[in-house]
mmCIF file of C-alpha atoms in Angstrom:
data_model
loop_
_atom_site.group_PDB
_atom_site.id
_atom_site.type_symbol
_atom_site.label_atom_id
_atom_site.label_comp_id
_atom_site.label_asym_id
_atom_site.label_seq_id
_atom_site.Cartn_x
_atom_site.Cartn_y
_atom_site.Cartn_z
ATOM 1 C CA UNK A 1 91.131 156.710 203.720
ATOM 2 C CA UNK A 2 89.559 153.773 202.907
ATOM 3 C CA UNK A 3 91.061 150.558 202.558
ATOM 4 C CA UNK A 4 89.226 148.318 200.785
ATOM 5 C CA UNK A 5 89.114 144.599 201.253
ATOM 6 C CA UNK A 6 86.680 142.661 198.457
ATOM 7 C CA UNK A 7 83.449 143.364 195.771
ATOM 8 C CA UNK A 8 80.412 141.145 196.905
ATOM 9 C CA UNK A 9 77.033 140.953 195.290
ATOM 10 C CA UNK A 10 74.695 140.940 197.888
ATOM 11 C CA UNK A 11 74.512 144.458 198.992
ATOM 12 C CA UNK A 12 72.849 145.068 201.810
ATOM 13 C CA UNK A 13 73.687 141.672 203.413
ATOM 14 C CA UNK A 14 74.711 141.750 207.039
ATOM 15 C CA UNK A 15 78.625 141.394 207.299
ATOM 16 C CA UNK A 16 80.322 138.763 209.175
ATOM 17 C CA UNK A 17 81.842 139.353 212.318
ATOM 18 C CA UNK A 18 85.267 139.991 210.910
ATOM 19 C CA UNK A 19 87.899 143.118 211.880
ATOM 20 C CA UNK A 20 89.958 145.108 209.456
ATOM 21 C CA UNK A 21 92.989 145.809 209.336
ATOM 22 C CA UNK A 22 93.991 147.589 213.111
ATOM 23 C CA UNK A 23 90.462 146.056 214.424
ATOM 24 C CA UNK A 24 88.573 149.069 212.454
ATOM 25 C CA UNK A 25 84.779 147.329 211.662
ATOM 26 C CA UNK A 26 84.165 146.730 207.998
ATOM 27 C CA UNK A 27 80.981 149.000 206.307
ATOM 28 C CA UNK A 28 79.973 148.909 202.785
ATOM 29 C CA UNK A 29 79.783 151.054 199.721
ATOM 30 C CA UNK A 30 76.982 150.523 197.586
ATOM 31 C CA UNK A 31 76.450 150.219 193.967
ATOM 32 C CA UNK A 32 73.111 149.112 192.649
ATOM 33 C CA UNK A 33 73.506 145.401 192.930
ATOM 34 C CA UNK A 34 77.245 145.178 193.986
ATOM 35 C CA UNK A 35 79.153 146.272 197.209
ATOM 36 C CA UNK A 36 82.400 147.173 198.172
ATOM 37 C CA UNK A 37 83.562 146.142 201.713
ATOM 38 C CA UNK A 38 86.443 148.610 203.529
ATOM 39 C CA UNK A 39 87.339 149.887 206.595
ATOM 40 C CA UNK A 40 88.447 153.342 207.539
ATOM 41 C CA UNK A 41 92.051 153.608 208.336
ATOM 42 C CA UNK A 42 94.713 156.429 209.068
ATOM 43 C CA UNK A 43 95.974 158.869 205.624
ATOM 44 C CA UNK A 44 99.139 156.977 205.157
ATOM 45 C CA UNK A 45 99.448 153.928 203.602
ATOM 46 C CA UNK A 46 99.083 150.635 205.357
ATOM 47 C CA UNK A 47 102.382 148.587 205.558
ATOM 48 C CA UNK A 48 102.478 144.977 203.912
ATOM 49 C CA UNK A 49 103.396 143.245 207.353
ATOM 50 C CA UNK A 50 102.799 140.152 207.624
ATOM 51 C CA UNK A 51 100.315 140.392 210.194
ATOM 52 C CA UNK A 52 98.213 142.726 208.018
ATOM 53 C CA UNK A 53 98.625 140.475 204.654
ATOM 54 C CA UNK A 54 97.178 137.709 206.905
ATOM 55 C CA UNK A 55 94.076 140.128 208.365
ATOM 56 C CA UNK A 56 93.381 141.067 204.497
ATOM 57 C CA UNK A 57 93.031 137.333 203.864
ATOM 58 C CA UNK A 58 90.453 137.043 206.617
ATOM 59 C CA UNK A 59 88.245 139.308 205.926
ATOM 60 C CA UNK A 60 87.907 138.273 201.893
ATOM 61 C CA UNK A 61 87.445 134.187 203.711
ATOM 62 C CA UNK A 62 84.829 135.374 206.008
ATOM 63 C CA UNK A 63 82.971 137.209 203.427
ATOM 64 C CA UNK A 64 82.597 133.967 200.913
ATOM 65 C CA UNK A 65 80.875 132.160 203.303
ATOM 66 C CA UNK A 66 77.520 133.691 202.365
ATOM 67 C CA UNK A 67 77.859 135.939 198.785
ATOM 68 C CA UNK A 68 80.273 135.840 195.846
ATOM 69 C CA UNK A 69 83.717 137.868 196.619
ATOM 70 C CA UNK A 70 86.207 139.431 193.902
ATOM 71 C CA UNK A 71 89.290 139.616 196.244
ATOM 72 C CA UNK A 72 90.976 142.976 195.909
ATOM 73 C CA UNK A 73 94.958 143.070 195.863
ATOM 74 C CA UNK A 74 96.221 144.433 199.412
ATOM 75 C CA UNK A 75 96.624 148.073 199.234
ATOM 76 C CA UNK A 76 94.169 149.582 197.283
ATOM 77 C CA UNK A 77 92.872 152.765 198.891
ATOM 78 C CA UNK A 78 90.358 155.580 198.165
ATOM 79 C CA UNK A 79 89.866 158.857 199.623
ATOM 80 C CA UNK A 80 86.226 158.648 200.435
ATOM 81 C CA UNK A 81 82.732 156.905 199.633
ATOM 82 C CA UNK A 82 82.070 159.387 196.976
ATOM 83 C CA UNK A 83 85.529 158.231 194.658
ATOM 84 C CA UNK A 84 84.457 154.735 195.365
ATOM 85 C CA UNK A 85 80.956 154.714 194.696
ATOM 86 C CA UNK A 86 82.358 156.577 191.334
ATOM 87 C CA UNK A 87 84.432 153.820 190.496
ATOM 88 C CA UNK A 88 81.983 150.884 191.489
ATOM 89 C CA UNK A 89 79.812 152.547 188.820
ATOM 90 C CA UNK A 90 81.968 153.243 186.027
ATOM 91 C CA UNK A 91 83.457 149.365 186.568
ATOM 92 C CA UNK A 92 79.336 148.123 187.182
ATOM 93 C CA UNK A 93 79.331 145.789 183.930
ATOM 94 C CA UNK A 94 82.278 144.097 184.372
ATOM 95 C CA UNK A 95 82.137 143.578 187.900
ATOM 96 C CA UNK A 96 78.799 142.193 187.600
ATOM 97 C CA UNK A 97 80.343 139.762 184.622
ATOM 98 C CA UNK A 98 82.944 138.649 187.036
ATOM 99 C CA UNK A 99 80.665 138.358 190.611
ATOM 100 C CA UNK A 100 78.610 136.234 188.158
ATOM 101 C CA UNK A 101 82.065 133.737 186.875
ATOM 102 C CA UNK A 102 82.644 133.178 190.828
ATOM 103 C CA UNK A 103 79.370 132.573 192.326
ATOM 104 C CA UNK A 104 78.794 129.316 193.767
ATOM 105 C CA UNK A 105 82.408 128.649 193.299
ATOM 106 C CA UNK A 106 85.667 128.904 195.261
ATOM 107 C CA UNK A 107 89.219 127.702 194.708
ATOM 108 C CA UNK A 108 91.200 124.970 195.564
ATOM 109 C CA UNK A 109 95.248 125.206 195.230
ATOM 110 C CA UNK A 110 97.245 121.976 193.939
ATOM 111 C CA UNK A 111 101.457 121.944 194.051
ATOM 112 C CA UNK A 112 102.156 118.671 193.046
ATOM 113 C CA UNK A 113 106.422 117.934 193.829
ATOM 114 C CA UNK A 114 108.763 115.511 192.429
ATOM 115 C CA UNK A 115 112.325 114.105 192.400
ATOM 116 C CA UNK A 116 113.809 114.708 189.142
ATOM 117 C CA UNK A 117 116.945 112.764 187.868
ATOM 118 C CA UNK A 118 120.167 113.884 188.890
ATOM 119 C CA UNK A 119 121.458 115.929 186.552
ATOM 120 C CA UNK A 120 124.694 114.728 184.431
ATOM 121 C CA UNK A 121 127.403 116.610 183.721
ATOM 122 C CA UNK A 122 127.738 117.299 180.221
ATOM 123 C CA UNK A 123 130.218 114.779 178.744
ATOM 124 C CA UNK A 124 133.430 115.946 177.721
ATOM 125 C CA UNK A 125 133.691 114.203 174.768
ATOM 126 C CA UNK A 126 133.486 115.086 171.103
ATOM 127 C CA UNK A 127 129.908 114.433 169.736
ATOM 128 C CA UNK A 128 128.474 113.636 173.172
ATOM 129 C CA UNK A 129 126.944 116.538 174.028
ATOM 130 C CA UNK A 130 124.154 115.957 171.959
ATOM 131 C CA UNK A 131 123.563 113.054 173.229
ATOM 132 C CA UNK A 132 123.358 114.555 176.910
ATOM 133 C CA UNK A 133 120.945 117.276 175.876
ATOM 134 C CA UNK A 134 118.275 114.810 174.227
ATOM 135 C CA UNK A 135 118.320 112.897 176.819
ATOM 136 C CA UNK A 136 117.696 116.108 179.223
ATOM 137 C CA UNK A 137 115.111 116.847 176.867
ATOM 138 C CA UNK A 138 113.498 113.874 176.844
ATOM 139 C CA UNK A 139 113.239 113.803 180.726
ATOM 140 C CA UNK A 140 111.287 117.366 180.581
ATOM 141 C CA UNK A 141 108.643 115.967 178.666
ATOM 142 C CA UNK A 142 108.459 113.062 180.795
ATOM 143 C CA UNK A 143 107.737 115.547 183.222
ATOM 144 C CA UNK A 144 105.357 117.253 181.209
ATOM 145 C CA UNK A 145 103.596 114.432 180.537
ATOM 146 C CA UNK A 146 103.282 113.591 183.849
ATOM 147 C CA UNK A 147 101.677 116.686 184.577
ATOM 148 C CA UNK A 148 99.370 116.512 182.348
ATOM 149 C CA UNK A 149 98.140 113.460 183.474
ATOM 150 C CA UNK A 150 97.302 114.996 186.236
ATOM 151 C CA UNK A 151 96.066 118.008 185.640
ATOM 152 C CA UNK A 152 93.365 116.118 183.008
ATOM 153 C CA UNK A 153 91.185 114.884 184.709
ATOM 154 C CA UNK A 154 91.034 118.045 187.695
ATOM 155 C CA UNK A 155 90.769 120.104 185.191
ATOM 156 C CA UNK A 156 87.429 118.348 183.749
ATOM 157 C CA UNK A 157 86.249 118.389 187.421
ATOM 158 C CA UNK A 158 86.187 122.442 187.221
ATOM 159 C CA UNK A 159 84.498 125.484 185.815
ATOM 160 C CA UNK A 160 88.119 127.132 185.070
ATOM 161 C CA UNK A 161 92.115 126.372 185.731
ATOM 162 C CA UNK A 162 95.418 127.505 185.633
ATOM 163 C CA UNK A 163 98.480 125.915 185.950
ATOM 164 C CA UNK A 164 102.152 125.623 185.294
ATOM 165 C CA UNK A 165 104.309 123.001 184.434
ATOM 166 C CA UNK A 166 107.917 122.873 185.909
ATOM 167 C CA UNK A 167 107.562 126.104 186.885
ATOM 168 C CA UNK A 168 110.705 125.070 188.796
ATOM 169 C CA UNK A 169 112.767 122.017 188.909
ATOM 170 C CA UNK A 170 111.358 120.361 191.848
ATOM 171 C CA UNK A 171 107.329 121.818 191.453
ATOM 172 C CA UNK A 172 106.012 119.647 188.530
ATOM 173 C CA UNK A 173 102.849 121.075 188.704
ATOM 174 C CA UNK A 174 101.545 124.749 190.232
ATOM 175 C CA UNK A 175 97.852 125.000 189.306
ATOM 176 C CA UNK A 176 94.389 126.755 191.002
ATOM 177 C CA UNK A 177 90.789 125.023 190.252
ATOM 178 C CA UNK A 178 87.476 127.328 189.912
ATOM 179 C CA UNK A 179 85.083 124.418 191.521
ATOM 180 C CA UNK A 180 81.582 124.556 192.599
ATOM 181 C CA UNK A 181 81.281 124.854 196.075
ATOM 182 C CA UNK A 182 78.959 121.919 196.312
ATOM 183 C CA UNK A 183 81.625 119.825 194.589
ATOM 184 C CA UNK A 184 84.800 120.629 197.159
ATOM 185 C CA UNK A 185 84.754 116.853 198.383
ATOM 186 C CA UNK A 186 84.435 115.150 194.968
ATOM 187 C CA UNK A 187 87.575 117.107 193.878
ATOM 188 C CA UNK A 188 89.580 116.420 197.005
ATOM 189 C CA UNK A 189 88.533 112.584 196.876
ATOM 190 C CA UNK A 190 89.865 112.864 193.090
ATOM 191 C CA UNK A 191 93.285 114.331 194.337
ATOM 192 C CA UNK A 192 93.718 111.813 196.635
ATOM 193 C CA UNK A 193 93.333 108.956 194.358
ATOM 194 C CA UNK A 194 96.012 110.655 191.872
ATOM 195 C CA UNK A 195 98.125 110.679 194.684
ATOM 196 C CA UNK A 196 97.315 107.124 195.690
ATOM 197 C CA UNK A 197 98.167 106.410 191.996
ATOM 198 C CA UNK A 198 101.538 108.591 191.930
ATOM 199 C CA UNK A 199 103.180 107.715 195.415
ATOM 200 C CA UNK A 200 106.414 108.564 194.473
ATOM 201 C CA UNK A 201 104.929 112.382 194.143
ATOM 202 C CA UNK A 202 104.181 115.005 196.855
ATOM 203 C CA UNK A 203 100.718 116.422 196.479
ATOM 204 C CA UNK A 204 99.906 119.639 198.220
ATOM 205 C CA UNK A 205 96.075 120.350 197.942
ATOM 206 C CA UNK A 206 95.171 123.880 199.698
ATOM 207 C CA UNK A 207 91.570 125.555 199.877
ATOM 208 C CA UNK A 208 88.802 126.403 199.372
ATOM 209 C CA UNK A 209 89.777 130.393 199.074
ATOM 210 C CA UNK A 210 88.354 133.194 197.341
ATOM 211 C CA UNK A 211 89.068 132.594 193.118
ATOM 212 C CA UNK A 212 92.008 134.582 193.584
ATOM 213 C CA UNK A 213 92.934 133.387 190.156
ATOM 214 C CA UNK A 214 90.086 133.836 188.919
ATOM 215 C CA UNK A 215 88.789 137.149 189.893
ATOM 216 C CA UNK A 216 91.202 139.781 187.675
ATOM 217 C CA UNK A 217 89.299 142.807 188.924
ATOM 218 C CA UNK A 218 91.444 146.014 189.250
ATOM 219 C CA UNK A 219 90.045 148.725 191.204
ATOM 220 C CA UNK A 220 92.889 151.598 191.843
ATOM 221 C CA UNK A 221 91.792 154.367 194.376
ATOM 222 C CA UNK A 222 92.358 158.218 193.328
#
């Protein structure tokens, strides 16, 4: 089988000196002006260890370092070059559409934390509870607010976001950049003055990886 790993432009290009999963060498399968990178592994399917999730990871960061990559989801087998090649050619527009979204680009991961109010208990008393759940309400788009303030001006900094808002209590803001390679240091050096401006908030800024969130190519093996 072959276990494949990322879609590059570039075909053709020398691959870096990373391993596959079990230490197998990577090779390429060739489409007109895209590639797809694998290795060759046993029949059975490769178990999502930890140690393997990690070596997938690798491969897809050593391979941006020279051509555009369209990570592929862990797992995704085929049963020979001639099934792939199949499928890098019936998929050859819209890979091309999304090598071209990606190049030059990479992304950068923000989790931005906070402390939000103790919650209340719910008063006991007749009428109150209305009261109580404004005010809840109220705090929520405080949050959201907040979040927004500093997603803004990230956001303007990149080709493409996503984010959440209070995905959970505690995470005010979950959210992935697309950002021109060349521009890495001026978004960092942004992040760290929103953080210098928001003390009272964590800021977690991770990257630059593959545009894992930006890259929603699905190739399934037969």
């Amino acid at each position: 089988m072959l276990y494949l790993y990322a879609i590059t432009d570039r075909p053709g290009a020398p691959l870096p000196p990373a391993q596959g999963l079990d230490g197998a060498p990577l090779q390429t399968c060739e489409y007109e002006n895209v590639a797809a990178v694998y290795s060759v592994g046993a029949s059975a399917g490769v178990e999502a260890s930890e140690a393997a999730l990690w070596q997938h990871e690798a491969v897809a960061e050593a391979l941006m370092s020279d051509r555009a990559v369209l990570p592929v989801r862990f797992g995704v087998a085929f049963s020979g070059e001639p099934a792939l090649r199949e499928s890098l050619s019936r998929r050859h527009a819209e890979l091309g559409e999304a090598l071209a979204r990606v190049r030059g680009r990479v992304e950068i991961g923000l989790r931005v934390r906070w402390e939000p109010p103790a919650a209340e208990p719910a008063p006991a008393a007749e009428g109150a509870g209305r009261a109580y759940l404004q005010a809840r309400l109220a705090e929520r788009r405080r949050g959201e607010e907040l979040a927004e303030a500093i997603h803004r001006p990230l956001d303007r900094m990149a080709a493409a976001s996503r984010h959440t808002v209070l995905e959970t209590p505690r995470l005010l803001l979950g959210a992935a950049y697309l950002v021109e390679a060349d521009g890495v240091a001026a978004f960092r050096a942004q992040v760290d003055e929103l953080a210098a401006e928001h003390r009272d908030l964590d800021f977690a800024c991770t990257g630059p990886w593959p545009a894992y969130n930006f890259s929603r190519i699905e190739l399934d093996g037969p």
